CSV table of C-alpha atoms in Angstrom, one decimal:
chain,number,residue,atom,x,y,z
A,1,MET,CA,9.9,25.1,17.1
A,2,ASN,CA,11.9,21.9,16.7
A,3,VAL,CA,10.4,19.9,13.9
A,4,LEU,CA,10.9,15.9,14.4
A,5,LYS,CA,9.9,13.4,11.4
A,6,ILE,CA,9.2,10.1,13.0
A,7,ALA,CA,8.6,6.7,11.5
A,8,THR,CA,6.8,3.9,13.3
A,9,ALA,CA,7.3,0.2,12.3
A,10,GLY,CA,6.6,-3.2,13.7
A,11,SER,CA,4.8,-6.6,13.0
A,12,VAL,CA,0.9,-6.9,12.5
A,13,ASP,CA,-0.9,-6.1,15.9
A,14,ASP,CA,2.0,-4.9,17.8
A,15,GLY,CA,0.3,-1.5,18.5
A,16,LYS,CA,1.6,1.2,16.1
A,17,SER,CA,-1.7,2.9,15.4
A,18,THR,CA,-2.8,2.3,18.8
A,19,LEU,CA,0.5,3.7,20.3
A,20,ILE,CA,-0.2,6.9,18.1
A,21,GLY,CA,-3.5,7.6,19.0
A,22,ARG,CA,-2.8,7.2,22.5
A,23,ILE,CA,-0.4,9.8,22.0
A,24,LEU,CA,-3.1,12.2,20.3
A,25,TYR,CA,-5.2,11.5,23.0
A,26,ASP,CA,-3.1,11.9,25.9
A,27,THR,CA,-1.6,15.5,24.2
A,28,LYS,CA,-5.1,16.7,23.5
A,29,SER,CA,-4.9,16.6,19.8
A,30,LEU,CA,-7.7,14.8,18.8
A,31,THR,CA,-10.6,17.1,17.7
A,32,ASP,CA,-13.8,16.6,19.8
A,33,ASP,CA,-15.6,15.1,16.5
A,34,LYS,CA,-12.8,12.4,16.1
A,35,LEU,CA,-12.9,11.6,19.7
A,36,GLU,CA,-16.6,11.0,19.7
A,37,ALA,CA,-16.6,8.8,16.8
A,38,ILE,CA,-13.8,6.8,18.3
A,39,GLU,CA,-15.7,6.4,21.5
A,40,GLU,CA,-19.0,5.4,19.5
A,41,LYS,CA,-17.0,3.0,17.1
A,42,SER,CA,-15.5,1.3,20.2
A,43,ARG,CA,-18.9,0.9,22.1
A,44,GLN,CA,-20.4,-0.5,18.7
A,45,ARG,CA,-17.5,-3.2,18.7
A,46,GLY,CA,-18.1,-4.3,22.5
A,47,PHE,CA,-14.9,-2.6,23.7
A,48,ASP,CA,-14.3,-1.9,27.2
A,49,TYR,CA,-11.9,0.5,26.2
A,50,LEU,CA,-11.2,3.5,23.5
A,51,ASP,CA,-9.7,1.6,20.6
A,52,PHE,CA,-7.1,4.4,19.6
A,53,SER,CA,-6.0,2.9,16.4
A,54,LEU,CA,-9.2,4.4,14.7
A,55,ALA,CA,-7.6,7.8,15.1
A,56,THR,CA,-5.0,6.8,12.3
A,57,ASP,CA,-6.3,4.0,10.1
A,58,GLY,CA,-8.2,5.7,7.5
A,59,LEU,CA,-8.9,3.1,5.1
A,60,VAL,CA,-12.3,1.0,5.2
A,61,ALA,CA,-9.9,-2.0,4.7
A,62,GLU,CA,-7.3,-0.8,7.5
A,63,ARG,CA,-10.5,-0.6,10.0
A,64,GLU,CA,-12.1,-3.9,8.9
A,65,GLN,CA,-9.2,-6.1,8.9
A,66,GLY,CA,-7.5,-4.1,12.1
A,67,ILE,CA,-4.3,-3.7,10.0
A,68,THR,CA,-2.3,-0.9,8.5
A,69,ILE,CA,-2.0,-0.8,5.0
A,70,ASP,CA,-1.0,2.6,3.7
A,71,VAL,CA,1.4,5.2,5.2
A,72,ALA,CA,-0.4,7.5,7.3
A,73,HIS,CA,1.0,10.9,7.9
A,74,ILE,CA,0.0,12.5,11.5
A,75,TYR,CA,0.7,15.8,12.9
A,76,PHE,CA,0.5,17.2,16.1
A,77,SER,CA,2.4,19.5,18.3
A,78,THR,CA,3.5,19.9,21.9
A,79,PRO,CA,4.9,23.3,23.5
A,80,LYS,CA,8.4,21.9,22.8
A,81,THR,CA,8.2,20.2,19.4
A,82,SER,CA,6.2,19.9,16.2
A,83,PHE,CA,6.0,16.1,15.3
A,84,ILE,CA,5.4,14.3,11.9
A,85,ILE,CA,4.5,10.8,12.4
A,86,ALA,CA,4.7,8.2,9.7
A,87,ASP,CA,2.5,5.4,10.5
A,88,THR,CA,3.8,2.4,8.4
A,89,PRO,CA,2.2,-0.9,7.8
A,90,GLY,CA,4.0,-4.0,9.6
A,91,HIS,CA,3.0,-6.9,7.4
A,92,ILE,CA,5.6,-8.3,5.1
A,93,GLU,CA,3.9,-7.5,1.8
A,94,TYR,CA,4.0,-3.9,2.5
A,95,THR,CA,7.6,-3.6,3.2
A,96,ARG,CA,8.1,-1.0,0.3
A,97,ASN,CA,5.4,1.3,2.1
A,98,MET,CA,7.7,1.3,5.4
A,99,VAL,CA,10.8,2.2,3.2
A,100,THR,CA,8.9,4.8,1.8
A,101,GLY,CA,7.7,6.3,5.3
A,102,ALA,CA,11.3,5.9,7.1
A,103,SER,CA,12.8,7.5,3.9
A,104,ASN,CA,12.6,10.9,5.0
A,105,SER,CA,12.1,10.2,8.9
A,106,GLN,CA,14.9,11.9,11.4
A,107,ALA,CA,14.2,9.0,14.1
A,108,SER,CA,12.0,5.7,14.1
A,109,ILE,CA,10.0,3.8,16.7
A,110,ILE,CA,10.1,0.2,16.4
A,111,LEU,CA,7.5,-1.6,18.4
A,112,VAL,CA,7.9,-5.2,19.8
A,113,ASP,CA,4.8,-7.3,21.3
A,114,ALA,CA,6.3,-8.0,24.8
A,115,ARG,CA,4.8,-11.3,24.6
A,116,ASN,CA,5.9,-12.7,21.5
A,117,GLY,CA,9.5,-10.8,21.4
A,118,VAL,CA,11.5,-10.2,18.2
A,119,VAL,CA,10.0,-12.0,15.3
A,120,GLU,CA,10.9,-11.7,11.6
A,121,GLN,CA,9.5,-8.3,10.8
A,122,THR,CA,11.4,-7.1,13.7
A,123,TYR,CA,14.5,-8.0,12.0
A,124,ARG,CA,13.3,-6.5,8.8
A,125,HIS,CA,12.2,-3.3,10.1
A,126,PHE,CA,15.6,-2.8,12.2
A,127,PHE,CA,17.6,-3.8,8.9
A,128,ILE,CA,15.7,-1.1,6.8
A,129,ASN,CA,16.4,1.7,9.7
A,130,ASN,CA,20.2,0.5,9.5
A,131,LEU,CA,20.1,0.6,5.5
A,132,LEU,CA,18.6,4.0,5.7
A,133,LYS,CA,21.0,5.3,8.4
A,134,VAL,CA,18.4,6.3,10.6
A,135,LYS,CA,20.4,7.7,13.6
A,136,ASP,CA,17.8,7.6,16.6
A,137,VAL,CA,15.9,4.5,16.9
A,138,VAL,CA,13.5,3.7,19.9
A,139,VAL,CA,12.6,0.5,20.8
A,140,ALA,CA,9.3,0.3,22.3
A,141,VAL,CA,8.4,-2.8,24.0
A,142,ASN,CA,4.5,-2.8,24.1
A,143,LYS,CA,1.8,-4.7,25.8
A,144,MET,CA,3.9,-4.7,28.9
A,145,ASP,CA,0.5,-5.0,31.0
A,146,LEU,CA,-0.1,-8.5,29.3
A,147,VAL,CA,3.3,-9.6,30.9
A,148,ASP,CA,3.1,-8.4,34.3
A,149,PHE,CA,5.4,-5.6,33.5
A,150,SER,CA,8.1,-8.0,33.8
A,151,GLU,CA,11.8,-6.8,33.6
A,152,GLU,CA,13.3,-9.9,32.7
A,153,LYS,CA,10.9,-10.2,29.4
A,154,PHE,CA,12.1,-6.5,28.6
A,155,ASN,CA,15.8,-7.1,29.2
A,156,GLN,CA,15.5,-10.5,27.0
A,157,ILE,CA,14.3,-8.4,24.1
A,158,LYS,CA,16.7,-5.6,24.6
A,159,GLY,CA,19.5,-8.0,24.6
A,160,GLU,CA,18.4,-9.6,21.1
A,161,ILE,CA,18.4,-6.0,19.4
A,162,GLU,CA,21.6,-5.3,21.0
A,163,TYR,CA,22.7,-8.5,19.4
A,164,LEU,CA,21.4,-7.4,16.0
A,165,ALA,CA,22.9,-3.9,16.6
A,166,SER,CA,26.5,-5.6,17.0
A,167,LYS,CA,25.8,-7.0,13.5
A,168,SER,CA,25.3,-3.8,11.6
A,169,GLU,CA,27.4,-2.1,9.5
A,170,TYR,CA,26.0,1.2,10.8
A,171,GLN,CA,27.6,1.6,14.0
A,172,ASN,CA,26.6,5.5,14.7
A,173,GLN,CA,23.0,4.9,15.5
A,174,ASN,CA,21.6,5.4,18.9
A,175,ILE,CA,19.2,2.9,20.4
A,176,THR,CA,16.8,3.6,23.2
A,177,PHE,CA,14.7,0.9,24.8
A,178,ILE,CA,11.5,1.9,26.8
A,179,PRO,CA,8.8,-0.4,27.9
A,180,ILE,CA,5.3,0.8,27.3
A,181,SER,CA,1.7,-0.1,27.3
A,182,ALA,CA,0.1,1.9,24.5
A,183,LEU,CA,-3.5,1.0,25.2
A,184,GLN,CA,-3.0,1.5,28.9
A,185,GLY,CA,-1.0,4.7,28.4
A,186,ASP,CA,1.9,3.5,30.6
A,187,ASN,CA,5.1,5.5,29.7
A,188,VAL,CA,3.8,6.9,26.4
A,189,VAL,CA,3.0,10.4,27.4
A,190,THR,CA,4.1,10.4,31.1
A,191,LYS,CA,6.4,8.1,33.5
A,192,SER,CA,4.2,5.0,34.7
A,193,ASP,CA,4.1,4.2,38.4
A,194,ARG,CA,3.7,0.6,37.3
A,195,ILE,CA,7.2,-0.2,35.9
A,196,LYS,CA,9.4,1.3,38.9
A,197,TRP,CA,12.2,-0.6,37.6
A,198,TYR,CA,12.5,1.7,34.9
A,199,ASN,CA,14.3,4.9,35.4
A,200,GLY,CA,14.6,6.2,31.8
A,201,GLN,CA,12.0,8.8,30.1
A,202,SER,CA,8.8,8.3,28.7
A,203,LEU,CA,8.4,7.9,25.0
A,204,LEU,CA,7.2,11.5,24.4
A,205,ASP,CA,9.9,13.1,26.7
A,206,HIS,CA,12.4,11.3,24.9
A,207,LEU,CA,11.5,12.4,21.5
A,208,GLU,CA,11.2,15.7,22.7
A,209,SER,CA,14.8,15.6,23.7
A,210,LEU,CA,15.8,15.0,20.2
A,211,ASN,CA,17.1,17.9,18.4
A,212,SER,CA,16.4,17.3,14.4
A,213,GLU,CA,19.9,19.2,13.8
A,214,ASP,CA,21.9,16.7,15.7
A,215,ILE,CA,20.0,13.6,13.9
A,216,GLN,CA,21.1,14.9,10.5
A,217,GLU,CA,24.9,13.9,10.3
A,218,ALA,CA,27.2,16.3,8.8
A,219,SER,CA,28.9,15.5,5.7
A,220,GLN,CA,29.9,17.2,2.6
A,221,VAL,CA,28.5,20.3,1.2
A,222,ARG,CA,26.0,19.4,-1.7
A,223,PHE,CA,23.7,22.1,-3.6
A,224,PRO,CA,22.0,20.8,-6.4
A,225,VAL,CA,20.7,23.6,-8.5
A,226,GLN,CA,17.0,23.4,-9.1
A,227,ASN,CA,16.2,26.8,-10.8
A,228,VAL,CA,18.1,29.7,-12.0
A,229,ILE,CA,16.6,33.0,-11.0
A,230,ARG,CA,16.6,36.1,-13.1
A,231,PRO,CA,14.0,38.7,-12.0
A,232,LYS,CA,14.9,41.3,-14.7
A,233,THR,CA,13.1,43.9,-12.6
A,234,GLU,CA,14.6,47.6,-12.4
A,235,GLU,CA,15.6,47.0,-8.8
A,236,TYR,CA,17.3,43.4,-9.6
A,237,HIS,CA,18.1,44.0,-13.3
A,238,ASP,CA,21.3,41.9,-13.2
A,239,PHE,CA,20.5,39.4,-10.5
A,240,ARG,CA,21.4,35.7,-11.1
A,241,GLY,CA,20.5,33.6,-8.3
A,242,TYR,CA,20.9,29.9,-7.9
A,243,ALA,CA,18.0,28.3,-5.9
A,244,GLY,CA,17.8,24.9,-4.3
A,245,LYS,CA,18.2,22.8,-1.0
A,246,LEU,CA,21.6,22.7,0.9
A,247,TYR,CA,22.4,19.2,2.0
A,248,GLY,CA,25.4,17.9,4.2
A,249,GLY,CA,26.9,21.0,5.8
A,250,ASP,CA,26.9,24.8,6.0
A,251,LEU,CA,27.6,27.3,3.1
A,252,ALA,CA,28.7,30.9,3.8
A,253,VAL,CA,29.6,34.0,1.9
A,254,GLY,CA,33.1,34.0,1.0
A,255,ASP,CA,33.3,30.2,0.7
A,256,GLU,CA,34.9,29.2,-2.3
A,257,VAL,CA,33.0,26.6,-4.3
A,258,THR,CA,33.4,24.6,-7.4
A,259,ILE,CA,30.5,24.0,-10.0
A,260,LEU,CA,29.7,20.5,-11.7
A,261,PRO,CA,30.0,19.5,-14.2
A,262,SER,CA,32.0,22.5,-15.5
A,263,THR,CA,34.6,22.4,-12.6
A,264,THR,CA,34.5,26.4,-12.7
A,265,LYS,CA,35.7,28.0,-9.3
A,266,SER,CA,34.0,30.8,-7.7
A,267,LYS,CA,33.2,32.4,-4.6
A,268,VAL,CA,29.7,32.5,-2.6
A,269,LYS,CA,28.8,36.2,-2.9
A,270,SER,CA,25.4,36.3,-1.1
A,271,ILE,CA,22.8,34.0,0.3
A,272,HIS,CA,19.1,34.6,0.0
A,273,PHE,CA,15.8,33.5,1.6
A,274,PHE,CA,12.8,35.5,0.2
A,275,ASP,CA,13.6,39.3,1.1
A,276,LYS,CA,16.3,38.3,3.4
A,277,GLU,CA,19.9,37.9,3.4
A,278,TYR,CA,22.0,35.7,5.4
A,279,GLU,CA,25.7,35.4,6.3
A,280,VAL,CA,25.5,31.5,6.6
A,281,ALA,CA,23.1,28.9,5.1
A,282,LYS,CA,22.5,26.0,7.4
A,283,ARG,CA,22.1,22.2,6.2
A,284,GLY,CA,18.7,21.6,5.5
A,285,SER,CA,17.8,25.0,4.5
A,286,SER,CA,16.3,25.8,1.2
A,287,VAL,CA,17.8,28.9,-0.4
A,288,SER,CA,19.2,31.1,-3.1
A,289,ILE,CA,22.9,32.0,-3.5
A,290,THR,CA,24.7,34.4,-6.0
A,291,LEU,CA,28.2,34.1,-7.0
A,292,GLU,CA,31.2,36.6,-7.5
A,293,ASP,CA,31.5,35.5,-11.0
A,294,ASP,CA,29.2,35.3,-14.0
A,295,VAL,CA,29.4,31.6,-14.6
A,296,ASN,CA,27.3,29.2,-16.7
A,297,ILE,CA,24.8,27.3,-14.1
A,298,SER,CA,21.7,25.5,-15.4
A,299,ARG,CA,19.1,23.4,-13.5
A,300,GLY,CA,20.8,19.9,-12.5
A,301,ASP,CA,24.3,21.4,-12.1
A,302,MET,CA,25.5,21.2,-8.4
A,303,ILE,CA,27.4,23.7,-6.3
A,304,VAL,CA,30.0,22.1,-3.8
A,305,LYS,CA,32.8,23.4,-1.6
A,306,ALA,CA,36.1,23.6,-3.3
A,307,GLY,CA,38.0,20.4,-2.1
A,308,GLU,CA,35.0,18.5,-1.4
A,309,GLU,CA,34.0,17.5,-5.1
A,310,PRO,CA,32.1,14.4,-5.5
A,311,GLU,CA,32.5,11.4,-7.8
A,312,VAL,CA,31.3,11.8,-11.6
A,313,VAL,CA,30.4,8.6,-12.6
A,314,LYS,CA,28.4,6.8,-15.5
A,315,GLN,CA,28.4,3.1,-13.5
A,316,LEU,CA,27.2,2.4,-10.4
A,317,GLU,CA,27.4,0.1,-7.4
A,318,ALA,CA,24.3,0.1,-5.3
A,319,THR,CA,22.0,-1.5,-2.7
A,320,ILE,CA,18.3,-1.5,-4.2
A,321,CYS,CA,15.1,-2.3,-2.6
A,322,TRP,CA,12.6,-3.2,-5.3
A,323,MET,CA,8.9,-1.9,-5.2
A,324,ASP,CA,7.7,-3.1,-7.9
A,325,LYS,CA,5.9,-6.3,-8.9
A,326,THR,CA,7.4,-6.8,-12.2
A,327,PRO,CA,11.0,-8.2,-11.1
A,328,LEU,CA,14.2,-6.1,-11.7
A,329,GLN,CA,16.4,-8.4,-14.0
A,330,ALA,CA,19.9,-7.7,-15.9
A,331,SER,CA,19.6,-5.7,-19.0
A,332,ASP,CA,16.0,-3.8,-18.0
A,333,LYS,CA,16.1,-0.2,-18.6
A,334,TYR,CA,14.6,2.3,-16.3
A,335,TYR,CA,14.8,6.2,-15.5
A,336,ILE,CA,17.1,7.1,-12.8
A,337,LYS,CA,16.1,10.4,-10.5
A,338,HIS,CA,19.1,11.4,-8.5
A,339,GLY,CA,18.5,14.7,-6.7
A,340,VAL,CA,17.3,17.0,-9.5
A,341,ASN,CA,19.1,15.3,-12.2
A,342,ASP,CA,17.4,12.4,-14.3
A,343,ALA,CA,18.6,9.8,-17.1
A,344,GLN,CA,18.6,6.5,-18.6
A,345,VAL,CA,20.0,3.6,-17.1
A,346,LYS,CA,20.5,-0.1,-18.0
A,347,ILE,CA,20.8,-2.9,-15.4
A,348,MET,CA,24.0,-4.5,-16.0
A,349,ASN,CA,24.1,-7.3,-13.0
A,350,ILE,CA,22.4,-8.4,-9.9
A,351,SER,CA,25.2,-9.8,-7.9
A,352,SER,CA,23.4,-11.0,-4.8
A,353,THR,CA,19.9,-10.4,-2.5
A,354,ILE,CA,20.5,-9.6,1.1
A,355,GLU,CA,18.7,-11.2,4.1
A,356,THR,CA,17.1,-8.7,6.2
A,357,ASP,CA,17.6,-10.9,8.9
A,358,PHE,CA,21.5,-9.8,8.9
A,359,SER,CA,22.1,-13.6,8.3
A,360,GLY,CA,24.3,-12.7,5.0
A,361,LYS,CA,23.7,-12.4,1.2
A,362,LYS,CA,22.6,-15.1,-1.6
A,363,GLU,CA,25.0,-14.9,-4.3
A,364,SER,CA,24.4,-14.6,-8.0
A,365,SER,CA,20.9,-13.7,-8.1
A,366,ASP,CA,19.2,-13.2,-11.3
A,367,LYS,CA,16.3,-11.0,-10.2
A,368,LEU,CA,14.8,-9.0,-7.5
A,369,THR,CA,11.1,-9.6,-6.7
A,370,LEU,CA,8.9,-7.2,-4.8
A,371,ASN,CA,10.2,-6.2,-1.5
A,372,GLU,CA,13.6,-7.8,-2.1
A,373,ILE,CA,16.8,-6.0,-1.4
A,374,GLY,CA,20.0,-6.6,-3.6
A,375,GLU,CA,23.3,-5.1,-4.9
A,376,VAL,CA,22.8,-4.1,-8.2
A,377,SER,CA,25.3,-2.8,-11.0
A,378,LEU,CA,24.0,-0.1,-13.1
A,379,LYS,CA,25.2,2.0,-16.2
A,380,VAL,CA,23.8,5.5,-16.7
A,381,SER,CA,23.2,7.4,-19.8
A,382,LYS,CA,25.1,10.6,-18.9
A,383,PRO,CA,27.5,11.4,-15.8
A,384,LEU,CA,26.0,11.8,-12.4
A,385,PHE,CA,27.6,13.7,-9.3
A,386,VAL,CA,27.5,11.0,-6.7
A,387,ASP,CA,28.9,10.3,-3.0
A,388,ASN,CA,28.8,6.9,-1.0
A,389,TYR,CA,25.3,6.9,0.8
A,390,LYS,CA,27.3,5.7,4.1
A,391,LYS,CA,29.1,9.1,3.7
A,392,ASN,CA,26.4,11.6,2.4
A,393,LYS,CA,22.6,10.4,2.3
A,394,ALA,CA,21.1,13.3,0.3
A,395,ASN,CA,23.6,12.5,-2.6
A,396,GLY,CA,23.9,8.8,-2.1
A,397,ALA,CA,20.4,7.9,-2.8
A,398,PHE,CA,18.4,7.6,-6.2
A,399,ILE,CA,15.1,6.3,-7.5
A,400,LEU,CA,14.5,4.3,-10.4
A,401,VAL,CA,11.3,4.6,-12.5
A,402,ASN,CA,9.5,2.1,-14.5
A,403,PRO,CA,9.4,4.0,-18.2
A,404,LYS,CA,6.2,2.2,-19.1
A,405,THR,CA,4.0,2.8,-16.1
A,406,ASN,CA,6.0,5.7,-14.7
A,407,ASN,CA,5.8,4.2,-11.3
A,408,THR,CA,8.7,4.3,-8.7
A,409,ALA,CA,10.1,0.9,-9.1
A,410,GLY,CA,13.2,0.8,-6.7
A,411,VAL,CA,14.9,3.2,-4.3
A,412,GLY,CA,18.8,2.6,-4.4
A,413,PHE,CA,21.9,3.4,-2.1
A,414,ILE,CA,25.2,3.9,-3.6
A,415,LYS,CA,28.0,2.0,-2.6
């Protein structure tokens, strides 16, 4: 079954939690006790409708304030697709949570309130989806029932988003616009008869049409070694396998590879997944491979196709989204985690902060504060095997860890 990871985003009260609750309700994915609880709570609040946001907002503070604070992961399936939805917060102070939710998503839904149109948080969420190179974005214009299903209002919002997209550096993004009413169910799971001017699919039909393999853009093969497998049993006495997750492209038996950092050459001898062997490993698969030559490989090394070697560097230029309450400043020291590698890192310079409304940069910034995004130079204590994030998402990203608190302080995208 096709598995699709989706992030939702939108400003406060745009209806993200209600939309997800409506999808769960219309696809009959809510358990009886959960549905009864929603019905009872809705009655207690005096609503003449079901408050579907109660299906996802799990924290007491979320239910009391009617907002989403933390990232909630919701799982449900249709006959065609298994979905994992990250319901991310809309409020500006929880931007870091939105980055976290979108970082592992293959597609994104940005909700826009049809009454309010494009607002500051819409810019921010659209910018983050561009920064993270989320290939498929659905702009769901919600609460169309409150603007009499106006085609003019829908086209106005569509035009503003298309203008933003024209200013983006990431031009391979597929943007789909769908008019919906999450509360009423129009165009969410089934097509609405009340929006006759819209000829496209319902939201769920569109999501089911996306293929998760197509969403992952092909790039150079990267196989960071997580573990060396030596069973030392009678049957596999001389077996030496290298386990990890394959990123970027496919790897086949017979392919010539380079091992980093030694730059030793060899060929793929076999590909294993548990007790089965395969001729080809698809990108995104977790496998063990063996090589024709007995070479020295350990955790943290990287196997790549010959001729597709990444850069080996000790200095990085990166765009960083800051997630810590303690500001990032020049000369600060952190731990960097890049794939399975980690090292110490020193902040050399913060050249600018980036405006998330696509209006440009503020030059010569001396620090990055919580939720800010900026361009930073870093010096690493040992060589890393890196790619430009635009060319290879998996090998072009890293996180910074605060050595005092062990908290994830920032996420970076290598330039």
